[in-house]
PDB file of C-alpha atoms in Angstrom:
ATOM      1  CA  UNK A   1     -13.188  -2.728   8.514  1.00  0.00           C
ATOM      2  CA  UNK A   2     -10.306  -1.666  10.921  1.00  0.00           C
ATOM      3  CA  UNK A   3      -9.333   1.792  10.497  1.00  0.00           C
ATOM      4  CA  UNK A   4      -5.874   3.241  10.713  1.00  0.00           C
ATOM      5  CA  UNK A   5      -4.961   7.110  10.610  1.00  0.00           C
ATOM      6  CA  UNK A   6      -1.912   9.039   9.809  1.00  0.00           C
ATOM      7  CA  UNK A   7      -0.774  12.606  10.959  1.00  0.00           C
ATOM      8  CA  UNK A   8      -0.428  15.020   9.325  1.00  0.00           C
ATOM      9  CA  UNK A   9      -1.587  14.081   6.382  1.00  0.00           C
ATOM     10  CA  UNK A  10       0.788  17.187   4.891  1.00  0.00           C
ATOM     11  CA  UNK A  11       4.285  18.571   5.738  1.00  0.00           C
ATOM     12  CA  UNK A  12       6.905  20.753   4.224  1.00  0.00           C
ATOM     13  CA  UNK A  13       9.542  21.402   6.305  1.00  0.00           C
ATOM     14  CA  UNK A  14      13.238  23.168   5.529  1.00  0.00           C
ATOM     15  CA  UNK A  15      16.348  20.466   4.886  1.00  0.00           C
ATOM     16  CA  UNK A  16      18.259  19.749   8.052  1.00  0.00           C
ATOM     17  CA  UNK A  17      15.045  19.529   9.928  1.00  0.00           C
ATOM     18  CA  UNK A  18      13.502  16.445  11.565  1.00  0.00           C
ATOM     19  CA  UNK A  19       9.772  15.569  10.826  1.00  0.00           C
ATOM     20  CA  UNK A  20       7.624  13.073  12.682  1.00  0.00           C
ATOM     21  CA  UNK A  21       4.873  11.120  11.398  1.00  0.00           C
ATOM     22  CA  UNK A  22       1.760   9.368  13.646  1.00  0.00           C
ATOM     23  CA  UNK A  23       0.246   6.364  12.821  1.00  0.00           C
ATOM     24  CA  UNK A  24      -2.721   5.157  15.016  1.00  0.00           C
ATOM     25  CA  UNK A  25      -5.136   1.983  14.728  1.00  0.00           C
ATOM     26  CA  UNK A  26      -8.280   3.408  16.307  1.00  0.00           C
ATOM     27  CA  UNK A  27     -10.700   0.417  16.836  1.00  0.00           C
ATOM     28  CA  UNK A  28      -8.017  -2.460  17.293  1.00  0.00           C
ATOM     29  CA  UNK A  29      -5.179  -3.173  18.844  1.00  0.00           C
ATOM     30  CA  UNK A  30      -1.496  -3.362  16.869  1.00  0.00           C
ATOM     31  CA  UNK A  31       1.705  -5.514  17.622  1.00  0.00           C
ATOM     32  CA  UNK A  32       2.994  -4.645  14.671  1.00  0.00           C
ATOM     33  CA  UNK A  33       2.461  -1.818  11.915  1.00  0.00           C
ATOM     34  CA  UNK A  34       4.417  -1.491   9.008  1.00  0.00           C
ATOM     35  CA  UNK A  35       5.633   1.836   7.003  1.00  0.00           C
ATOM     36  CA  UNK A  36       6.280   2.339   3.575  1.00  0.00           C
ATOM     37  CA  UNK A  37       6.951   4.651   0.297  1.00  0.00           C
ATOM     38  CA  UNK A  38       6.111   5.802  -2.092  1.00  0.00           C
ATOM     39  CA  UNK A  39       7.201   7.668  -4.836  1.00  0.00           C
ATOM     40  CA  UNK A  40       5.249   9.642  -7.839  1.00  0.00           C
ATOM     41  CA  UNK A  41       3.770   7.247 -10.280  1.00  0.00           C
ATOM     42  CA  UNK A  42       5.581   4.072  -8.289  1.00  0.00           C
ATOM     43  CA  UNK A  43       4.476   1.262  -6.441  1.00  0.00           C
ATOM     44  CA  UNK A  44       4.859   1.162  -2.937  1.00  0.00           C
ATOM     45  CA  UNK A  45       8.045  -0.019  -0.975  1.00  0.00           C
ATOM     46  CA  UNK A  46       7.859  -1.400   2.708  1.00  0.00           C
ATOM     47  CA  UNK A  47      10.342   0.493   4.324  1.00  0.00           C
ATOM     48  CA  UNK A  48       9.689  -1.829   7.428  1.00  0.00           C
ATOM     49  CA  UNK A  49       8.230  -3.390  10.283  1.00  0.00           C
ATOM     50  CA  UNK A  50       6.761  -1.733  13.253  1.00  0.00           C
ATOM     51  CA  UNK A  51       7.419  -3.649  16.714  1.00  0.00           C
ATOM     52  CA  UNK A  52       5.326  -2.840  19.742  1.00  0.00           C
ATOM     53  CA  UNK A  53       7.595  -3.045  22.816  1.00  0.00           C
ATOM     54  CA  UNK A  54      10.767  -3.710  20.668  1.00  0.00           C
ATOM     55  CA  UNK A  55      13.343  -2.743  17.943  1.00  0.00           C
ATOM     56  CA  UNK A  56      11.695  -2.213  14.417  1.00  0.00           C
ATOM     57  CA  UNK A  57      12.970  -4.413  11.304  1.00  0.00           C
ATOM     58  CA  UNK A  58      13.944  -2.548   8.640  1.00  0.00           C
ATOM     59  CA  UNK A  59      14.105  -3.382   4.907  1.00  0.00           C
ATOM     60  CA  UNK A  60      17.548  -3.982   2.948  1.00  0.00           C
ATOM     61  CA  UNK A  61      18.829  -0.303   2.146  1.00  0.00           C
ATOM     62  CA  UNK A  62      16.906   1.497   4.459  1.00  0.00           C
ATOM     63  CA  UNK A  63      18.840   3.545   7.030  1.00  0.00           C
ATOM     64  CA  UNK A  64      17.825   3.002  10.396  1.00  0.00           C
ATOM     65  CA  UNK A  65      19.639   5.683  11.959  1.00  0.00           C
ATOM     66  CA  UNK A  66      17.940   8.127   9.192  1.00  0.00           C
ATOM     67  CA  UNK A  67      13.924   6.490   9.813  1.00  0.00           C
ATOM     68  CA  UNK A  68      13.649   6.299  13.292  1.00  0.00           C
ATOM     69  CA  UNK A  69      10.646   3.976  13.798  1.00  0.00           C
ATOM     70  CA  UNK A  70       9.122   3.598  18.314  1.00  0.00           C
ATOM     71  CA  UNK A  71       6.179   1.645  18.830  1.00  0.00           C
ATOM     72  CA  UNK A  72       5.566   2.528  22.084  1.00  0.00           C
ATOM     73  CA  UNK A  73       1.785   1.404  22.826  1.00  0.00           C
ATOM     74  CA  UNK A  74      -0.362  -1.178  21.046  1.00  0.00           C
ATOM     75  CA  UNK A  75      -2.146   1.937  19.209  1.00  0.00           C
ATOM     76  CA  UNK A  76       0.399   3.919  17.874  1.00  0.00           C
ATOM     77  CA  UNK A  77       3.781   3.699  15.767  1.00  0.00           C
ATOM     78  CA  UNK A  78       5.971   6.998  14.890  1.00  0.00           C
ATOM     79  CA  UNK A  79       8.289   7.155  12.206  1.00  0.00           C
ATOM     80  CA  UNK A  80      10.827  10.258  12.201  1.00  0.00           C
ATOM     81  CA  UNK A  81      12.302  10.998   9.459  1.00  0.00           C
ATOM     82  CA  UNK A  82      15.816  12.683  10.677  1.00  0.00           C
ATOM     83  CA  UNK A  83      17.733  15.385   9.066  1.00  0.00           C
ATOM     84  CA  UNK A  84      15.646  15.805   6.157  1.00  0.00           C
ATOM     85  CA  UNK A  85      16.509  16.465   2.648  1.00  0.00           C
ATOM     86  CA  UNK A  86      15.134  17.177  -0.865  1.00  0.00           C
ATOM     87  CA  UNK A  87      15.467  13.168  -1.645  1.00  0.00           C
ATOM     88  CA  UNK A  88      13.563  12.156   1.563  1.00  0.00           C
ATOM     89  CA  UNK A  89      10.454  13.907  -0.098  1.00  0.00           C
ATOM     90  CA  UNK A  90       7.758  11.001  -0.484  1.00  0.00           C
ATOM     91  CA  UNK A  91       4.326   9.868   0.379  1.00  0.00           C
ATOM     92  CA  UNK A  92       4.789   7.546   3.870  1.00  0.00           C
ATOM     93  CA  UNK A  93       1.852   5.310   4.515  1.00  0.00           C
ATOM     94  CA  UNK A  94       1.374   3.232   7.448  1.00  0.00           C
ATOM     95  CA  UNK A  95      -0.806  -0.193   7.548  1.00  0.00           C
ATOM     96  CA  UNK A  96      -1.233  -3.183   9.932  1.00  0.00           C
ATOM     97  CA  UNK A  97      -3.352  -6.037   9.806  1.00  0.00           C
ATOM     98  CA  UNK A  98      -5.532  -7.422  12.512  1.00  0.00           C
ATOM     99  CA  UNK A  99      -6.838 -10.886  11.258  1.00  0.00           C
ATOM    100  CA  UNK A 100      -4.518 -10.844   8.070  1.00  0.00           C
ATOM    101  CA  UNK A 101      -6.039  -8.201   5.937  1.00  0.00           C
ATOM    102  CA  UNK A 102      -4.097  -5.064   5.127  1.00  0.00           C
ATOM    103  CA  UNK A 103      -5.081  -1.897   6.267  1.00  0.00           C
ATOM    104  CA  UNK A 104      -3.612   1.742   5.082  1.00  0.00           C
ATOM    105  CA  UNK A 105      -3.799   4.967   6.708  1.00  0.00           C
ATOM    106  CA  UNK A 106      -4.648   7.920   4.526  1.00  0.00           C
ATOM    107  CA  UNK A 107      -0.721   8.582   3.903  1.00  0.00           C
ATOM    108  CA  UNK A 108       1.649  11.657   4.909  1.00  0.00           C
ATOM    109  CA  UNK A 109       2.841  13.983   2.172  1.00  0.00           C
ATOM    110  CA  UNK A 110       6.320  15.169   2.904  1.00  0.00           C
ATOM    111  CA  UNK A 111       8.026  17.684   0.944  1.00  0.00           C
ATOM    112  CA  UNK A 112      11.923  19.036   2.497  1.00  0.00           C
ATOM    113  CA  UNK A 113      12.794  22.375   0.785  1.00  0.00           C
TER     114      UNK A 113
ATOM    115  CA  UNK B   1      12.519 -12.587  -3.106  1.00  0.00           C
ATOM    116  CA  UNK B   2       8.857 -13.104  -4.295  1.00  0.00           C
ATOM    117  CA  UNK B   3       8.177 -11.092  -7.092  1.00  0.00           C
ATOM    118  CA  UNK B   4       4.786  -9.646  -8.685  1.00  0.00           C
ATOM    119  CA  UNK B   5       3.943  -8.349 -11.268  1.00  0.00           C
ATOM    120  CA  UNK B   6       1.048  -6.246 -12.675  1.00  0.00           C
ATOM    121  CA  UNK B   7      -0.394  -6.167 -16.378  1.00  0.00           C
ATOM    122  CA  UNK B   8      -1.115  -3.926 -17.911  1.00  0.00           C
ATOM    123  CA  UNK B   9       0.574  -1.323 -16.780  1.00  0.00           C
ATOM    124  CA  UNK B  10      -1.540   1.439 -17.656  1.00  0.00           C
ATOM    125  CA  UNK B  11      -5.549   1.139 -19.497  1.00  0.00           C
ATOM    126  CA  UNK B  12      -7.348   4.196 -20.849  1.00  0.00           C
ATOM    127  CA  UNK B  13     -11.168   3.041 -21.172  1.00  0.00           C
ATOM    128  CA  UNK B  14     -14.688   5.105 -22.151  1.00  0.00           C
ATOM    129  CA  UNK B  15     -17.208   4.814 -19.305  1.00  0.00           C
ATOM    130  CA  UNK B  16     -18.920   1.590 -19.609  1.00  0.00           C
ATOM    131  CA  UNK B  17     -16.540  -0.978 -21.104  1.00  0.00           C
ATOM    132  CA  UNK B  18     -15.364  -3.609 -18.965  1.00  0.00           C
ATOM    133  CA  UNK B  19     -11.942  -4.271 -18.186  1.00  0.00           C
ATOM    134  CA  UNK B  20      -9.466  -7.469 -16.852  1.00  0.00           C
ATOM    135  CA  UNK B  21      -6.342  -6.468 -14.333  1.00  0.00           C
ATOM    136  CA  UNK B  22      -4.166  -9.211 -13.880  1.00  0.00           C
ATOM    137  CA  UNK B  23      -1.782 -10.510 -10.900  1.00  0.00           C
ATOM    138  CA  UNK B  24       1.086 -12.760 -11.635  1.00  0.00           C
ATOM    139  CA  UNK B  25       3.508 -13.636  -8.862  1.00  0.00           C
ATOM    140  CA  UNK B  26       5.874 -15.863  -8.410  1.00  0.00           C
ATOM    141  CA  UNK B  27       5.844 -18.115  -5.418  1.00  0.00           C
ATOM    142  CA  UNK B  28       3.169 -19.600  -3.037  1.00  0.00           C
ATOM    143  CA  UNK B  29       1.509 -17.080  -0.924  1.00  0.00           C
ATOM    144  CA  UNK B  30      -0.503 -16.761   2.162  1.00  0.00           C
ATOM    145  CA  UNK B  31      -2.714 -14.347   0.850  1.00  0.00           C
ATOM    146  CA  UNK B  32      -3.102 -11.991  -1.701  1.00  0.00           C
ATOM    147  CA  UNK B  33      -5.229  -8.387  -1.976  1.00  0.00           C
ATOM    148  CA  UNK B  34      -6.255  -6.095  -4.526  1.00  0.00           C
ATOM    149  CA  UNK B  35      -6.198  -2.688  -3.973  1.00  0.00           C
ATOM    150  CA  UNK B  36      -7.455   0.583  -5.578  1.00  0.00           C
ATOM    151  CA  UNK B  37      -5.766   4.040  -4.592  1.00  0.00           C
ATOM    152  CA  UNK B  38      -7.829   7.023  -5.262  1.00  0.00           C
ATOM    153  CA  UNK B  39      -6.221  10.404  -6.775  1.00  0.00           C
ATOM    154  CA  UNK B  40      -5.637  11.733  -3.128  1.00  0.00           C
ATOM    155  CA  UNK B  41      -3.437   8.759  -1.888  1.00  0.00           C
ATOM    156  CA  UNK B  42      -5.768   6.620   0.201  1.00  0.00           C
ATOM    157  CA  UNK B  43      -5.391   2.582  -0.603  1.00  0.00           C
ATOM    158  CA  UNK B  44      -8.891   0.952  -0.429  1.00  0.00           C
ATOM    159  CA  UNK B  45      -9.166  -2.736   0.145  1.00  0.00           C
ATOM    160  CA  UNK B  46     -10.888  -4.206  -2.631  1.00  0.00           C
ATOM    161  CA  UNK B  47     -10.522  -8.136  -1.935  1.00  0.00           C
ATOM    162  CA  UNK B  48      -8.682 -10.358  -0.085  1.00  0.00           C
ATOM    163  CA  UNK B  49      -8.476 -13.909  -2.205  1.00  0.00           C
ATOM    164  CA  UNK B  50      -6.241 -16.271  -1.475  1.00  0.00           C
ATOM    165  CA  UNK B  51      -7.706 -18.246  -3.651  1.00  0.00           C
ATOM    166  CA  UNK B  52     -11.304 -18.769  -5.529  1.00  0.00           C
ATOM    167  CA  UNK B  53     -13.438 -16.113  -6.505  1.00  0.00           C
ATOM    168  CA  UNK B  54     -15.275 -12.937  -4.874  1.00  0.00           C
ATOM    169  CA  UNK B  55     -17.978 -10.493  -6.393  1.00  0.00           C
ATOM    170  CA  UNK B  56     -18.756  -6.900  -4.683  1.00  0.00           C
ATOM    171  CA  UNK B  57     -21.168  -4.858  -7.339  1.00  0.00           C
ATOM    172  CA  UNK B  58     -19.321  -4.326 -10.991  1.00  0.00           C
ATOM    173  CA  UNK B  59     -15.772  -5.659  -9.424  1.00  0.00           C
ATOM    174  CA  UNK B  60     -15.287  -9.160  -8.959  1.00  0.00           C
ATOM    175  CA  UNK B  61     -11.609 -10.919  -8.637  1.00  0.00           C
ATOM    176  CA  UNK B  62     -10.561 -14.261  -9.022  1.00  0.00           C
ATOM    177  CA  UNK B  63      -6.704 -16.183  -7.856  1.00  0.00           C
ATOM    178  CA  UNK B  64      -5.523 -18.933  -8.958  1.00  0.00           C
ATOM    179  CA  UNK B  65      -3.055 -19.867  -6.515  1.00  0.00           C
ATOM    180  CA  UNK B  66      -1.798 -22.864  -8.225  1.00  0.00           C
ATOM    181  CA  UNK B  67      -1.257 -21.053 -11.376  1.00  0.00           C
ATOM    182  CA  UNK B  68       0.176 -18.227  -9.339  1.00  0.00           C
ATOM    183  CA  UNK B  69      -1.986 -15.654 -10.825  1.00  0.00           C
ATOM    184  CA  UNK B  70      -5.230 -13.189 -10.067  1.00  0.00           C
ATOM    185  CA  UNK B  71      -7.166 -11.643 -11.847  1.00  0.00           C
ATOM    186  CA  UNK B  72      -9.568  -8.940 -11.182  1.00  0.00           C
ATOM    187  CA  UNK B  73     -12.540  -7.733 -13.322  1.00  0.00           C
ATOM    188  CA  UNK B  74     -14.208  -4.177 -13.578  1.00  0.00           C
ATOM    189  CA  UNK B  75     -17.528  -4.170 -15.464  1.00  0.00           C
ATOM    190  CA  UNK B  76     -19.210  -1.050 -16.839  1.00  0.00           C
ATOM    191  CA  UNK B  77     -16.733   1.257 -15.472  1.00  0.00           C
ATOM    192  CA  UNK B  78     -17.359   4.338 -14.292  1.00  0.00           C
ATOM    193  CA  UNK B  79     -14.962   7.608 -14.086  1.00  0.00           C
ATOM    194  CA  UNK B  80     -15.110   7.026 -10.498  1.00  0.00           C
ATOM    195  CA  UNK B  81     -13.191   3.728 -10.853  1.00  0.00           C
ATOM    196  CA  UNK B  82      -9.860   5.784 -12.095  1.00  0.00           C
ATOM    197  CA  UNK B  83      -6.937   5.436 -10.539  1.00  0.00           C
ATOM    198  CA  UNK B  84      -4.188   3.035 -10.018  1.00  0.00           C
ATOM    199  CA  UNK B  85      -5.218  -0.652  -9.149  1.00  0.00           C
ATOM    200  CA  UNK B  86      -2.335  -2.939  -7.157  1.00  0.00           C
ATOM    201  CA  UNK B  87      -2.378  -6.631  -6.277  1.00  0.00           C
ATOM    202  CA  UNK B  88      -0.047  -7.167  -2.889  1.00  0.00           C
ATOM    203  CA  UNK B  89       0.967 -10.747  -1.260  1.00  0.00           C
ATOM    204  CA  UNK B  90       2.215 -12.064   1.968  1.00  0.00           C
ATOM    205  CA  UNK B  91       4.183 -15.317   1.778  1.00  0.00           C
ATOM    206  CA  UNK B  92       5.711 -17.554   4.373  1.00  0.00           C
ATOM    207  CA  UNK B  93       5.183 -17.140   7.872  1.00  0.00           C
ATOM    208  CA  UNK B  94       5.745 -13.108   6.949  1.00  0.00           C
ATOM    209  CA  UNK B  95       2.758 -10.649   7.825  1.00  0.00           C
ATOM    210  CA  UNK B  96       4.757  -8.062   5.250  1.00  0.00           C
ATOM    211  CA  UNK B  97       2.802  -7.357   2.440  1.00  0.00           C
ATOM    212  CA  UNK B  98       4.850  -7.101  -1.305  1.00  0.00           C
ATOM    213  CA  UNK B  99       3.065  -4.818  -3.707  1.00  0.00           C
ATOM    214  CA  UNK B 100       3.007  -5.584  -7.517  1.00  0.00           C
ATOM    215  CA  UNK B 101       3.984  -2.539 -10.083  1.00  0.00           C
ATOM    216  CA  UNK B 102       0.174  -1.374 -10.251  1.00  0.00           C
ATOM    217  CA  UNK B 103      -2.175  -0.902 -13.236  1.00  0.00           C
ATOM    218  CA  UNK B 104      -2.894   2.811 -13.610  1.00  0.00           C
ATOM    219  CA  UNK B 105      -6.735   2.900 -15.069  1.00  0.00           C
ATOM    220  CA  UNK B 106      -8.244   6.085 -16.760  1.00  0.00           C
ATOM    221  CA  UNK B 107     -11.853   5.910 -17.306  1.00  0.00           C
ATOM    222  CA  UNK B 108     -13.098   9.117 -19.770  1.00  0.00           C
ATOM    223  CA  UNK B 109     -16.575  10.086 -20.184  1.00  0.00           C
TER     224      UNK B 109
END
């Protein structure tokens, strides 16, 4: 199957600061990627849509200005997540899906202090 | 919105009984997967069924889109097979995948 990576698969970082997260399909090609979250013991919840070339689409609720999403090549989507705080701590995973089927990165683990 | 949802929501089992997840959701969908996600975070793709029915070794699944339900089946389970277990859709001409609520599955020795 296609395979997708994340990095780093592990953060902490101090409120106030800005963390970036990579997502990369390494054997295929992505238009589009999508990011979500997840909390402890919850299901996850598509935060939104990653657009190569153009503006991302982002889910009811979720800030844009806070989740700064670029897709700038066909391989690789980066989600910032901007002026962190304690509530922004979360597991992000990133998925796309060539043909249809769904495929996750391994996830990023971010904890803001 | 389409909604899903996951039953039951969590299954303690002894290694080697069998066990059914189900799927209900309620609208048409393009397609439908199950997942498993292992203790460290990482979602594995289990199946994709739209529709009919799949086998892989002990796990098979089956949808019934016209009932708007899927089921999937674990047979002598292993502690390996812990973890939580979630059923996700597309629908319409959306690529976005919904996720259901999960099934949380503890297998003890």
């Amino acid at each position: 199957g296609a395979v997708v990576s994340q990095h780093p698969s592990r953060v902490i970082c101090k409120s106030g600061t800005s963390v970036k997260i990579e997502c990369r399909s390494l054997d295929f090609q992505a238009t589009t990627m999508f990011w979500y979250r997840q909390f402890p013991k919850k299901s996850l919840m598509l935060m939104a849509t990653s657009n190569e070339g153009s503006k991302a689409t982002y889910e009811q609720g979720v800030e844009k200005d806070k989740f700064l999403i670029n897709h700038a090549s066909l391989t690789l989507s980066t989600l910032t997540v901007t002026s962190a705080h304690p509530e922004d701590s979360s597991f992000y995973i990133c998925s796309a899906a060539p043909g249809g089927t769904q495929y996750f990165g391994p996830g990023t683990r971010l904890t803001v202090l | 919105g389409i909604q899903v949802e996951q039953s039951p929501p969590d299954l303690i089992l002894q290694e080697g009984a069998n066990s059914t997840l189900r799927c209900n959701f309620s609208d048409s969908v393009n397609n439908l997967q199950w997942f498993h996600q292992n203790p460290w975070g990482q979602l594995i793709n289990l199946f994709y069924i739209p529709s009919g029915t799949k086998q892989n070794g002990r796990l098979s699944a089956t949808t019934v889109a016209t009932e708007r339900y899927s089921l999937l089946y674990i047979s002598s389970s292993q502690t390996t097979d812990s973890g939580v277990y979630f059923c996700a859709v597309t629908y319409s001409s959306a690529s976005k995948i919904i996720f259901g609520s999960g099934t949380r599955l503890s297998i003890r020795p």
